[in-house]
Amino acid sequence: MSPPRVIIRNHSAEANLFARRTFIAFVGVLLLLLILFSNLYSLQVDSFEKYQTRSNSNRIKLLPVAPNRGLIYDRNGIILADNKPVYSLAVIPEEVENLEANIKAISKLLDISADRQEMFFKAAKGKRRFKQIELQPRLSEQQVALFSVNQQKFPGVFVDARLKRHYPFGKLTTHNLGYVARINQKDANKLKQQGKFENYAATHGIGKLGIEKYYEELLHGTIGHQEVEINNQGRIIRTLNYTSPVQGQDLTLTLDIELQMIAKRALSGKRGAVVAMNPRTGGILAMYSNPSYDGNLFVHGISSKEYKKLLSSKGLPLINRSVQGYPPASTVKPFLALTGLEEQVITANTKIWDPGWYQLEGLPNKYRDWKKWGHGWVNLTKAIEQSCNIYFFDLAFKLGITKISTMMERFGFGDYTGIDIHEESRAIMPSVAWKRDRYNKPWYTGETLSVGIGQSYWTVTPLQLTQAVTTLVNHGERKVPHFLKATKNIAINKRDASQSTLEEVIYEEQAPLVLKQAKHWDIVLEAMHNTVQKFGATAYAPFKGSKYDAAGKTGSAQVARIKQNEEYDAKSTQENQRDNAMFIAFAPFKNPEVVVAVAIENVAKGGGATNAGPVARQIMDQYFGNRVITSSMDNSSNQLNAKTQQHMHQSHFQESD
Amino acid sequence: MRSSGKDQQKTYNIWKKLHIDLPLLLGILSLMVLGLFIVFSAGGQNMDIVYRQAIRLGVAIVVMLAIAQIPPLSYRKWAVPVFVIGLLMLVAVLLFGHVGKGAQRWLDLGFMKFQPSEIMKLIVPIMIASFISQYNLPVKISTIMWAVILVLIPTLLIANQPDLGTSILIASSGIFVLFLAGASWRLIGVFVGLGTAFAPLLWMFLMKDYQRQRVMTFLNPEQDPLGSGYHIIQSKIAIGSGGIDGKGWLQGTQSQLEFLPEPHTDFIFAVFSEEFGLIGVGFLLAVYLFIIMRGLWIAVNAQHAFTKLLAGSITLTFFVYVFVNIGMVSGLLPVVGVPLPLVSYGGTSMVTLLAGFGMLMAISTHRRFHT
């Protein structure tokens, strides 16, 4: 595509050529216009009578009928998202004599505000007169009753019932379920692009967040049509044919609403999140982020005042903290220890001396342990039990950032877990390349040390932690976290018996994380077991006296930067600069059934063990109840299934999203 | 007599100084005014829609007049970088657009939503015209090959979105430049042949189910009269029942009783034909023809190969809008989402369309000061 070497142009020849071509194009335009015109001529003149007749007899109209949205249940069949009838007062102006006087009268009867009336009259001006217009949305029960008694006085005015989404548990489930709200222009454009717009012709709401959004396609269903005959005013005379809509599929989640309640109670008054998951399936048992907000607000259209209040609320309730990044702090030490074993920079018996600080050769910075006077001689197990920073500074230094980040990425840090909601963050697994991309700066060894105790740029979401612990307890078998347990199709037979089939969702198996030596798993898991079970270990207190055999790890993340030789004191530090408390746990130690991750922001005093540990304890206490824990497989999940399996058969399900 | 002649000369110069091409402006304005009346009728006689459309038209006219102030030869400087940026944005849409994880905001510039494919409607003809006008006319085969590649990349990217209407418009804008630049007839024959051969492949592999459905519906609308053929049948009934003199403004039963799909956007021509009949249709087509003639006149009289090609391409692409929309509404072509230019309600395409007319005006009025 090099430019021409010599520019000698014959301008008049070019102009002639161009004029010739333009003329040909113009003739083409004329010809095509002629074709258009003659076609229109044949429609409007030759076939005029045919089409006029068809137009006059055009009395059959297709009205779209919206399908009912699928319901959402928790794992025990408790309803989490319901469709509730909402009544509104509607008017067909054409059928009302003396519109203004009648509207005034009924407004007085039902106490309808002047604003509403004004809005109605404005709308009535625009629309065709035979179309119904809403006068008052969301009638109270008294209003409905009052109107029913007086209905005969107001021809053309009627109560219109419509199903709207309702979340009986409000705040408790919003971050998981998301919510349904009005289809806006952006949604409409997207639907058009996907060729689904016609299926939404009668639908008012669409999933905007969470599960409602992720499984929109399953939940929505298929539109139906009502074929009606209308008169020349457009009024419906009779229904000729009715194709009923196919309602959306009901979803059964892995979520246990009672466990979710405990999670909420455990987090009350705190900012943070908790995730509990079944490590055998990846099914989420509870996932709660506090503070939360009520999704029902959005279903009816949130006022801008209420929305601003949510936006500016100090606790940032709109954020789903379960899938937002936090510095993981010491909770990642088991994973780092595993990396050390795998890369053979340490063995289970490697010991180092901890004087209370760590210093890189030739550098003035001193990296401090949380215990001022140090832990003395420390091996891997003790390092995890006591959460010894010095051991992990040394380990991180020996490993270097690249080996650390490579292994951590294999555990899923820094990437989407693949959970079935769209809101999750990848958080950050720092690496040399990442820092170059992000800050255009080289990686410093000092930063590697910070990474060794889960600080520096490293952030993980509570969900990622849950997933990583699951991989750990499964000895490398990876699970994708998910909410969806089963879907229910309702097929209506000709013989009116509606048959429902519950289809258990089968999730694809993940490629396992294979270690060079399988015994490394157990070394680390044992250490986590000790951390909880051994008197004097960092996580001993929260699980003291539990009936089940738990294992875990604490973490306290610095949020404020602490200067050389300065000491952290929660009282003198601003609230939003205080430490975050983290905790990961699983139980029973043999054949775990539940994995929990907790993150709590800016705690007043103490760290992971005192603030986040008790949250994990409450979740597990609820989960295990008074159950005697044996090590047999699958006793809990089969119990639940047995209840509902009478009417269902299991079959395979390919995820469509 | 002499003084009035001088006055006329003076007013003519004022338009020239403002870089406004009066005949073109009058043609555009008359279609817009007509459009507002039909939008009122088709949109359920809702004044809000008319106001919104009027505001949009106002903005588009300002854009047109602003673009008319820029000397047209200076476009060439920007052609390559803007073309490359446009392509990158299309690739971004392809890669991240439907993943949906926060990446769509990338194209949401906050104050406006940004459709890269709209920009490409203007950039492709500029790019091709600028590329070809470096060489002597008629264009050589090698140049054409490069140009075809340059057109094909954005076309396929957009067709993949999928946005068949826009990709047709972009492909034609590039092809028109090549045609006007004197591509040999033999080559044109070869391309037509290739296109025909390619059609079955397109059908089998590239088209989405719903697009195939549309073509099937087009071929035989009566096959499923209450299903997908419904729209096109209702549209033809609307046009045909309009007769010679129409049912009168606001009197069209097909549109007023809501038998027509999207009456104020893509199917607005059916509303117009029903209410104003063949006489109205003749008038509308005449105004379109007038605008096209004026555009071609500007092209022929432009003084540089680049501006000639660009003006010609813009004008002919405008005609494609008209032809495809009326063709689809009256059942000659399958349904592709192309609005009736300057008349249909809304659409991001209105601004792009008038930006194109702004370029035509620039080409027509900057002639004497070319750089």
XYZ file of C-alpha atoms in Angstrom, chain A residues 39 214 292:
3
model
C -44.595 -2.302 -6.717
C -27.881 -15.176 35.266
C -27.545 -5.624 52.544
